Coordinates of C-alpha atoms and ligand atoms in Angstrom, one line a residue:
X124 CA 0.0 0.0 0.0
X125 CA 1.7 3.3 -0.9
X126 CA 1.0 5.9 1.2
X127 CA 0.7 9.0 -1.0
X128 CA 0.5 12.2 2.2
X129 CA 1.8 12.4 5.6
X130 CA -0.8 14.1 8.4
X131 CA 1.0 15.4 11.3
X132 CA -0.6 16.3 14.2
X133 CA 0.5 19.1 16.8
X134 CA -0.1 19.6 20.3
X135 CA -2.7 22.5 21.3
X136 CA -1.5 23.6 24.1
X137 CA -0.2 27.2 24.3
X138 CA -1.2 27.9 20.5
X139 CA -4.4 28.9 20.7
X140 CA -5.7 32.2 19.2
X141 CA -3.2 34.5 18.0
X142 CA 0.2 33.0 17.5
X143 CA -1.2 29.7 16.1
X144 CA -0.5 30.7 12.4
X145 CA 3.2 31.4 13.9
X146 CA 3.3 27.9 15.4
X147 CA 2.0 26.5 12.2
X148 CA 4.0 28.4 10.3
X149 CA 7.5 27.0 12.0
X150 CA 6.5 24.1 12.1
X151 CA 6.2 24.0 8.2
X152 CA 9.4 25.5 8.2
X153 CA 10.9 22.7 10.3
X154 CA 9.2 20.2 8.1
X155 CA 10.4 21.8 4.7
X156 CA 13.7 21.6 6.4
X157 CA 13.8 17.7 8.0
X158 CA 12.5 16.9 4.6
X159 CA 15.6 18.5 2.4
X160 CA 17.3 15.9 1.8
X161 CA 14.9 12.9 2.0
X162 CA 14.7 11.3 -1.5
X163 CA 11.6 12.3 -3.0
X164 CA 9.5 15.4 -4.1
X165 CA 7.3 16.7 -0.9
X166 CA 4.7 19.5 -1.0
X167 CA 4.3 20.5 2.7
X168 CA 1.2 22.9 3.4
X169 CA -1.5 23.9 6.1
X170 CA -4.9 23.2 5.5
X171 CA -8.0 23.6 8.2
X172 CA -5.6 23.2 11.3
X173 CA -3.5 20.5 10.3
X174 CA -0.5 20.0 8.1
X175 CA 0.1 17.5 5.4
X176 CA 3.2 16.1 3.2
X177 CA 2.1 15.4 -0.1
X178 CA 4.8 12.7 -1.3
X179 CA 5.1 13.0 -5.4
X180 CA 5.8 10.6 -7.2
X181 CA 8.7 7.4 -5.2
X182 CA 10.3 8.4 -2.0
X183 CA 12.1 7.1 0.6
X184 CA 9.7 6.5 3.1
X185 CA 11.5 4.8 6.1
X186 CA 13.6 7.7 6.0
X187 CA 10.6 10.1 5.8
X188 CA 9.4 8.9 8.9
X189 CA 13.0 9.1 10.5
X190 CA 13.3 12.5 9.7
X191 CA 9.9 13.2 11.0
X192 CA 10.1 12.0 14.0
X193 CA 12.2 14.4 14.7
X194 CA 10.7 17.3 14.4
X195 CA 10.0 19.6 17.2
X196 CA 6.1 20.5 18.1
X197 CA 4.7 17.2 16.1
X198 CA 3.1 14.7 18.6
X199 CA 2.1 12.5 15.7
X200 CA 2.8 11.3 12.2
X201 CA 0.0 9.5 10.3
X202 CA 0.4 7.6 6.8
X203 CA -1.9 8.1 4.8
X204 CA -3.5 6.5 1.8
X205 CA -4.9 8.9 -0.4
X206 CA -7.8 7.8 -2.7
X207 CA -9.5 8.9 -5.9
X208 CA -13.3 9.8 -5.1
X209 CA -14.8 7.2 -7.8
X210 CA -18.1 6.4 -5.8
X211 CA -18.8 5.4 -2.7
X212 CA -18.8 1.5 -3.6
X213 CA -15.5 2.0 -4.5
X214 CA -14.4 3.6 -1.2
X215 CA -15.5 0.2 0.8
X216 CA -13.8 -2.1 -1.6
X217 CA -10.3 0.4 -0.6
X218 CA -11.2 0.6 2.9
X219 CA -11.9 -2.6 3.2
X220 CA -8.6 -3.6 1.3
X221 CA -7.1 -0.9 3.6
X222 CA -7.6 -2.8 7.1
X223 CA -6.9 -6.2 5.0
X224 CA -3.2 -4.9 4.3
X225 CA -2.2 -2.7 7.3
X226 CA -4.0 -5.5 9.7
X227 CA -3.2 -8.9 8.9
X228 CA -4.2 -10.4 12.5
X229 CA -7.8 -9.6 11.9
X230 CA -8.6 -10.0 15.6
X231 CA -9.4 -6.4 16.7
X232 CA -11.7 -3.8 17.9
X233 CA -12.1 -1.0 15.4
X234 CA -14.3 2.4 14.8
X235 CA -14.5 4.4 12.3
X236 CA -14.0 8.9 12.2
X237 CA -15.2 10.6 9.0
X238 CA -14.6 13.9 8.6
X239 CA -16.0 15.9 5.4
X240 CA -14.4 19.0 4.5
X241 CA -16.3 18.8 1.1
X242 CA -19.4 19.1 2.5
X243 CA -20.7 18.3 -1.3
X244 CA -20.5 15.1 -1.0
X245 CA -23.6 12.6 -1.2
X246 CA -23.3 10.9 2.1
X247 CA -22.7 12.8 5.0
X248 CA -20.2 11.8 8.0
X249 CA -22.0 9.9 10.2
X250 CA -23.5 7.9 7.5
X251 CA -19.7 7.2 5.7
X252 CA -18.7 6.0 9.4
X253 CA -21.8 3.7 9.6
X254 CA -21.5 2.2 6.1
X255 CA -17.5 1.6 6.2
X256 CA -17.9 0.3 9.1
X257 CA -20.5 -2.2 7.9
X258 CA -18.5 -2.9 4.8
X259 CA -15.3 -3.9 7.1
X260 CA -17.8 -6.0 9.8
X261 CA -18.7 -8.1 6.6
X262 CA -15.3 -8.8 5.1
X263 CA -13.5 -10.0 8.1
X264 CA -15.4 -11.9 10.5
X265 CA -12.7 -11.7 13.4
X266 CA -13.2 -7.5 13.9
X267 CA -15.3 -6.2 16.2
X268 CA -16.4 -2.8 16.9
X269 CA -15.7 -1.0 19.8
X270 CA -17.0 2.6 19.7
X271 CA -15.1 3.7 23.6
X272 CA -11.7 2.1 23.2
X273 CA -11.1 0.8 19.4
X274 CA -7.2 -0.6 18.9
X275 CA -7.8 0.9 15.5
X276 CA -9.1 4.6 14.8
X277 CA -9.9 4.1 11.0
X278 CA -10.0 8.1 9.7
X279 CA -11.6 8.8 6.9
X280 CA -11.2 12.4 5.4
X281 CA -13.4 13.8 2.4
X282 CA -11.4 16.2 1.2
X283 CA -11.6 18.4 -2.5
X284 CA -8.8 16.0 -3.7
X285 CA -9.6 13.1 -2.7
X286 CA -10.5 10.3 0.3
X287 CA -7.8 10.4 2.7
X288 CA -7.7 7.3 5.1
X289 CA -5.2 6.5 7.9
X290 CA -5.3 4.7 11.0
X291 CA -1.4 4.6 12.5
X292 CA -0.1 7.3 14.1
X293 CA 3.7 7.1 14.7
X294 CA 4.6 9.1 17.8
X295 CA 6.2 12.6 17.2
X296 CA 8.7 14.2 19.1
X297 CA 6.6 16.3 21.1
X298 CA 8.0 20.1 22.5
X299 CA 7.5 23.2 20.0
X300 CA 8.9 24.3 16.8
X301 CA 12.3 25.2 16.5
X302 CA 12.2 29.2 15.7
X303 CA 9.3 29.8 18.1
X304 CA 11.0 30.9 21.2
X305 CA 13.9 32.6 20.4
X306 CA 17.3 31.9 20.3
X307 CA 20.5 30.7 23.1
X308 CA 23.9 29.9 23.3
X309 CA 25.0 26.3 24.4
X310 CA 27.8 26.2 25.7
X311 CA 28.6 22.7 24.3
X312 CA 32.0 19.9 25.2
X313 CA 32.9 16.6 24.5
X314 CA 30.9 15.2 27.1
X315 CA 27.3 13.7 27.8
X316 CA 25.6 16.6 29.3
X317 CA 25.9 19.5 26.8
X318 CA 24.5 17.6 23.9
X319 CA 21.4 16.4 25.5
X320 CA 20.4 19.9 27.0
X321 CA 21.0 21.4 23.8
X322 CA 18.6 18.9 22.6
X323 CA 16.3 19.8 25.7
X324 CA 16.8 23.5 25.0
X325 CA 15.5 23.0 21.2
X326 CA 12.7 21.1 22.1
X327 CA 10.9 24.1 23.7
X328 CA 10.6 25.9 20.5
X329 CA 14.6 27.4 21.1
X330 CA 17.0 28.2 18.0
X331 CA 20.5 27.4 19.3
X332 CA 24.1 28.2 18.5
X333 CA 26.7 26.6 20.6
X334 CA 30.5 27.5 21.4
X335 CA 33.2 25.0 22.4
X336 CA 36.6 25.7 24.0
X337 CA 39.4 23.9 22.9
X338 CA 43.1 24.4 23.9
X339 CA 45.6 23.5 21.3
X340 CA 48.1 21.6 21.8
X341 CA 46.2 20.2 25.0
X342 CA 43.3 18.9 23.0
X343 CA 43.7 17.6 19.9
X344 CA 42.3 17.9 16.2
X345 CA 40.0 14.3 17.3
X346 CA 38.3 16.1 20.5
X347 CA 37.3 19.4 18.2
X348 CA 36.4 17.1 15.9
X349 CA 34.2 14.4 18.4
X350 CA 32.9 18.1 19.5
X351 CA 31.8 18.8 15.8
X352 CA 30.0 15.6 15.6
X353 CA 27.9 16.2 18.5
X354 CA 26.6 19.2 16.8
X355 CA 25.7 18.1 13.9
X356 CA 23.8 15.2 15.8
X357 CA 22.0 17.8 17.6
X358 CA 21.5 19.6 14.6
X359 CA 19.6 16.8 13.5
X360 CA 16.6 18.1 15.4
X361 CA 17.7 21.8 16.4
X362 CA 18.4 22.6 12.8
X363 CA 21.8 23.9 11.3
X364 CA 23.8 25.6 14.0
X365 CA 26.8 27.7 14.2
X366 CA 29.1 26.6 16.3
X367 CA 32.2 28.8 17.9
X368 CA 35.0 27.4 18.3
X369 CA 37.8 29.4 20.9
X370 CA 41.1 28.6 21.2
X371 CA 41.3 28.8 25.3
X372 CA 44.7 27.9 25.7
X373 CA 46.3 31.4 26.8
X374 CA 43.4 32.1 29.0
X375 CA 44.0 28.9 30.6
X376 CA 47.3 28.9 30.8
X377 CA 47.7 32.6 32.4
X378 CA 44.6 31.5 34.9
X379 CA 47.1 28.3 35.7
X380 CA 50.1 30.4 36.6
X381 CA 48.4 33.4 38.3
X382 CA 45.6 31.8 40.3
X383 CA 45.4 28.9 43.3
X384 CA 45.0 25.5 41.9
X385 CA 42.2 24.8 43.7
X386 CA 40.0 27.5 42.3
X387 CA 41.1 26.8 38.4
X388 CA 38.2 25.2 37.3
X389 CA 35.9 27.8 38.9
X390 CA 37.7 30.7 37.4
X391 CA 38.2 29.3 33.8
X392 CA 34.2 28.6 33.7
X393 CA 33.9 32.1 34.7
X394 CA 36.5 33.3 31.4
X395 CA 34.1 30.6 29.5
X396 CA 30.3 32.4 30.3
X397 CA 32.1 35.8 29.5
X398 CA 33.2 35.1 26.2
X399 CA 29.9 32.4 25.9
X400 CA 28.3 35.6 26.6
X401 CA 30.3 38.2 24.0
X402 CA 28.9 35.5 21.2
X403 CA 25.5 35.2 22.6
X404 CA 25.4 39.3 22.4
X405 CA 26.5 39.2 19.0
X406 CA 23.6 36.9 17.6
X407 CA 20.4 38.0 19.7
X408 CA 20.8 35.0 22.1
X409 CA 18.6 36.0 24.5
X410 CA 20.3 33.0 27.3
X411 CA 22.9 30.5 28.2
X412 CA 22.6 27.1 28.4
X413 CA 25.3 24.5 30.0
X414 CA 24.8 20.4 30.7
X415 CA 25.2 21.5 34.3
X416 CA 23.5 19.6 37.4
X417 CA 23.7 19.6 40.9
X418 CA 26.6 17.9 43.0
X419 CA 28.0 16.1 39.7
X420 CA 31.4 17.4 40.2
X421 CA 33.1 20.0 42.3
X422 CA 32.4 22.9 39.5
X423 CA 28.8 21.9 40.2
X424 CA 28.2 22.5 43.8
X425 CA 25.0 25.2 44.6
X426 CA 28.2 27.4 45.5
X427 CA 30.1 26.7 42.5
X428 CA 27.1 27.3 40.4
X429 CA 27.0 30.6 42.1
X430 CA 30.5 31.5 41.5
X431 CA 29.9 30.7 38.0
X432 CA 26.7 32.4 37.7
X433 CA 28.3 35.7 39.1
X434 CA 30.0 36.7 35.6
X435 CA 26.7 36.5 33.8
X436 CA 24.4 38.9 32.9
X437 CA 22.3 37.0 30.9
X438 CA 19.7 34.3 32.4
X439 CA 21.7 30.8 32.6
X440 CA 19.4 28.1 31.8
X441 CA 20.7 24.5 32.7
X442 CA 17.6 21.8 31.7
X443 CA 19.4 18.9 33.4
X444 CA 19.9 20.8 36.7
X445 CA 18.0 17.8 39.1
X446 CA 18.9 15.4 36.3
X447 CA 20.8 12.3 37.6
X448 CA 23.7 10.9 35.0
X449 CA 21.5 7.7 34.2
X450 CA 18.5 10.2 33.1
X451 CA 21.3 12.3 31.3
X452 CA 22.5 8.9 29.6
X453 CA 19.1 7.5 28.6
X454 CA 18.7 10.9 26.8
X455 CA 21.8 11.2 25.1
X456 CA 21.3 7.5 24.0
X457 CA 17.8 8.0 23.1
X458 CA 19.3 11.0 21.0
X459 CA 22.3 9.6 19.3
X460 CA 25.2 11.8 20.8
X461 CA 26.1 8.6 23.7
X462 CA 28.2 7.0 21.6
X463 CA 30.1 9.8 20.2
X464 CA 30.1 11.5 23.7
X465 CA 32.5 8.6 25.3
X466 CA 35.0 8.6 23.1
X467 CA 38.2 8.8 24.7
X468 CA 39.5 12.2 23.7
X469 CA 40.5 14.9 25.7
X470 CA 38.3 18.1 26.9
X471 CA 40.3 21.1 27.7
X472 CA 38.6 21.4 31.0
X473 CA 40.2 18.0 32.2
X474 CA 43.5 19.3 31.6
X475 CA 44.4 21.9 33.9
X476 CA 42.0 20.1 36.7
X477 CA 43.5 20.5 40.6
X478 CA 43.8 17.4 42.5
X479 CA 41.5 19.0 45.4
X480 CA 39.3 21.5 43.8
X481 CA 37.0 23.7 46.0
X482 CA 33.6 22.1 46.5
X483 CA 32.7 25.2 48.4
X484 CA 34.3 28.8 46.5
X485 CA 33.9 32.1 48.2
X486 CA 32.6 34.0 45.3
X487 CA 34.8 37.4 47.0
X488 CA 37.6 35.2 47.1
X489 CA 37.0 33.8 43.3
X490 CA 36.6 37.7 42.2
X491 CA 40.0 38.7 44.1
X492 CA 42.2 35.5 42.8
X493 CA 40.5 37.2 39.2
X494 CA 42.1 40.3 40.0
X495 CA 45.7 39.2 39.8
X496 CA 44.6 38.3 35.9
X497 CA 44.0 41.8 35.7
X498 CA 45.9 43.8 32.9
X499 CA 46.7 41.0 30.7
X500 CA 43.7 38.9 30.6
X501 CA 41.6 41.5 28.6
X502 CA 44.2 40.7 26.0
X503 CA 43.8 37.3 26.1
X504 CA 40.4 37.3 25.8
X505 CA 40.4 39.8 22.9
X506 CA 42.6 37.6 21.4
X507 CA 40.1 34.7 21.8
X508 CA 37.3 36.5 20.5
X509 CA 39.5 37.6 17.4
X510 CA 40.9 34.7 16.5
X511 CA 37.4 32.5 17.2
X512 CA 36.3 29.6 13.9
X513 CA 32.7 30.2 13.1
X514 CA 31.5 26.9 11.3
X515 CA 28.0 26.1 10.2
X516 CA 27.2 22.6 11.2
X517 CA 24.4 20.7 9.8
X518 CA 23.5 22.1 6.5
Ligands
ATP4 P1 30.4 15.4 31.2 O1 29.3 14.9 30.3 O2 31.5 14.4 31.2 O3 30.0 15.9 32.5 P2 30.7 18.0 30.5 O4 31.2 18.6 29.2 O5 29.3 18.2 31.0 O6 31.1 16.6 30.4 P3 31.5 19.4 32.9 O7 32.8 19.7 33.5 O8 30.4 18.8 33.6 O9 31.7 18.6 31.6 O10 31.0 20.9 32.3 C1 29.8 21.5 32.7 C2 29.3 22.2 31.5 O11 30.1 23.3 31.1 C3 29.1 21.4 30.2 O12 27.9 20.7 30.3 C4 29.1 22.5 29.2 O13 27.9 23.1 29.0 C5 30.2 23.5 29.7 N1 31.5 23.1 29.2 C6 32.5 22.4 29.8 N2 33.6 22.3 29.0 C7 33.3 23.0 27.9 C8 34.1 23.3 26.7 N3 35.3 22.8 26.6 N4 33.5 24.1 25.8 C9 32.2 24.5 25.9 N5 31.5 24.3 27.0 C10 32.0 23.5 28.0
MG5 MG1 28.8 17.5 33.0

């Protein structure tokens, strides 16, 4: 059976009224763009509150789906068979063949949902319901109906085009359109957690860019590149992203030999929000985001946080915050980054790590161990910004 359209289904919440044509509207967008390079011709277009894919002519279809399902704001994805109107008689005869292919175990409860945009036609809803659903009773012996709870929700759609029928709905991602809420900057490493809260992040409707840190010769070529992997991964649902890449290395090393040991990791996260922050300025992010959560590792305490979050002036959002590292894994498997993520290479912040880090910094003690960077760190840091790789990953 070739299924000719794709109906996808959006939540409601939160689009009523007003910005609903703008939730529609990205979420066409999004579509368009999941869909670029599927093989196949696809017309994608809003019609009476939904939208539908019209698939011209062969496509790929698993990898429609694949591509689908990972779209932002869609909760479901429904093949559907689209039929020429050639009399009602005919309609049973392809409904009926219909069930007979997509349901081979014929023991099931079923009900059948007409809707009638073309109000023309000769038999109106409830009466196409009734009389499909008498058509399918007397083919197959085994199916029962079941009006309350039906395994199958055989749809019918008259439309101006044609008869549109579908009963599976694949799940959708869920969350809101990529475009719809504005636009952060991830601060994104080699590791698990980034990744996966970028992925959170763009879920809620968020554009993202991302900027990594690397510090040449400490890291190599393989962890920038492991690092440009994981954001085309996350591109795959975010959409292309530009990612920044800083070479950290002076800023490191002048925090290294100016600062105590213990506070390192503290201070150079505080360097990493600023500049985060310069690139977030630059592009209208209106936020940060980091993988950050509570009590994972000494730069992570409730006072570390705060010592971090002291540099920035813009809001700091960190999605896996009360997230344990199993429900960080089970994302970033669920995802695709996991495997990429634990490849053995290098992040620059595992470097210049102290033995004993503070669990518990003094943020007026973090600002006056800062102050001894004072008169050559603006350099750096200019330096850092000048000398920054823009790349466009995902496109
Ligand atoms: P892991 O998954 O192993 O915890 P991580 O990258 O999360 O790796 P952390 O030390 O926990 O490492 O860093 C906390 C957060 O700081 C990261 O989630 C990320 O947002 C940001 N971060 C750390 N290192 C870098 C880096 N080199 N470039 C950009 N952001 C970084
Ligand atoms: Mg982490």
């Amino acid at each position: 059976m070739r299924f000719s359209t794709f109906l996808l289904k959006y939540g409601e919440i939160g689009i009523k009224g007003k910005n609903r044509y703008l939730f529609e509207d990205a979420l066409v967008r999004q579509v368009r763009r999941a869909l670029l390079d599927v093989d196949g011709e696809f017309q994608v277009y809003k019609s009476q509150a939904r939208i539908y894919v019209d698939c011209e002519g062969e496509y790929d279809y698993e990898d429609a789906v694949e591509r689908l399902k990972r779209v932002f704001g869609l909760v479901g994805i429904c093949p559907v068979v689209r039929l020429k109107d050639e009399g009602f008689e005919a309609l049973k005869k392809d409904v009926v063949a219909y069930m007979d292919e997509t349901y081979p175990d014929k023991r099931l409860t079923f009900k059948v949902e007409t809707r009638r945009a073309r109000k023309s036609y000769p038999k109106n809803s409830m009466e196409i319901s009734r009389d499909l659903g008498e058509a399918v009773l007397s083919a197959f012996p085994d199916i029962r109906v079941d009006v309350h709870h039906p395994d199958v929700m055989l749809n019918v759609e008259v439309r101006a085009d044609g008869i549109y029928v579908y009963s599976q709905v694949i799940p959708g991602a869920g969350g809101m359109p990529v475009g719809t809420n504005g636009k952060a900057m991830l601060l994104l490493s080699g590791g698990i957690d980034s990744p996966a809260a970028g992925y959170m992040i763009a879920k809620r409707g968020v554009e993202i860019e991302a900027v990594y840190f690397h510090a040449p010769p400490y890291t190599s070529e393989r962890a920038k590149q492991k690092v440009l992997d994981l954001a085309r991964i996350v591109s795959g649902y975010s959409g292309p992203m530009k990612l920044h890449i800083v070479n950290f290395t002076d800023i490191q090393l002048s925090i290294y030999e100016q600062c105590p040991h213990d506070e390192l990791t503290i201070i150079m996260r505080r360097y990493m929000m600023r500049i985060a922050e310069h690139f977030a300025g630059k592009s209208g992010c209106l936020g940060l985001v980091t993988g950050e959560s509570i009590g994972q590792v000494a730069s992570q305490t409730m006072q570390s946080l705060a010592a971090t979050n002291d540099v920035c002036t813009l809001p700091v959002y960190r999605p896996l915050i009360g997230f344990d590292k199993r429900d960080i894994v089970e994302i970033a498997e669920k995802i695709g980054t996991f495997e990429t993520s634990i490849q053995p290479f290098e992040d620059c912040c595992t470097i210049f790590v102290a033995k004993h880090p503070v669990t518990k910094p003094n943020i007026e003690v973090i600002r006056r161990s800062e102050e001894k960077l004072t008169g050559k760190i603006e350099e750096l840091v200019q330096t850092a910004l000048d000398t920054a790789e823009t790349v466009k990953v995902g496109e």
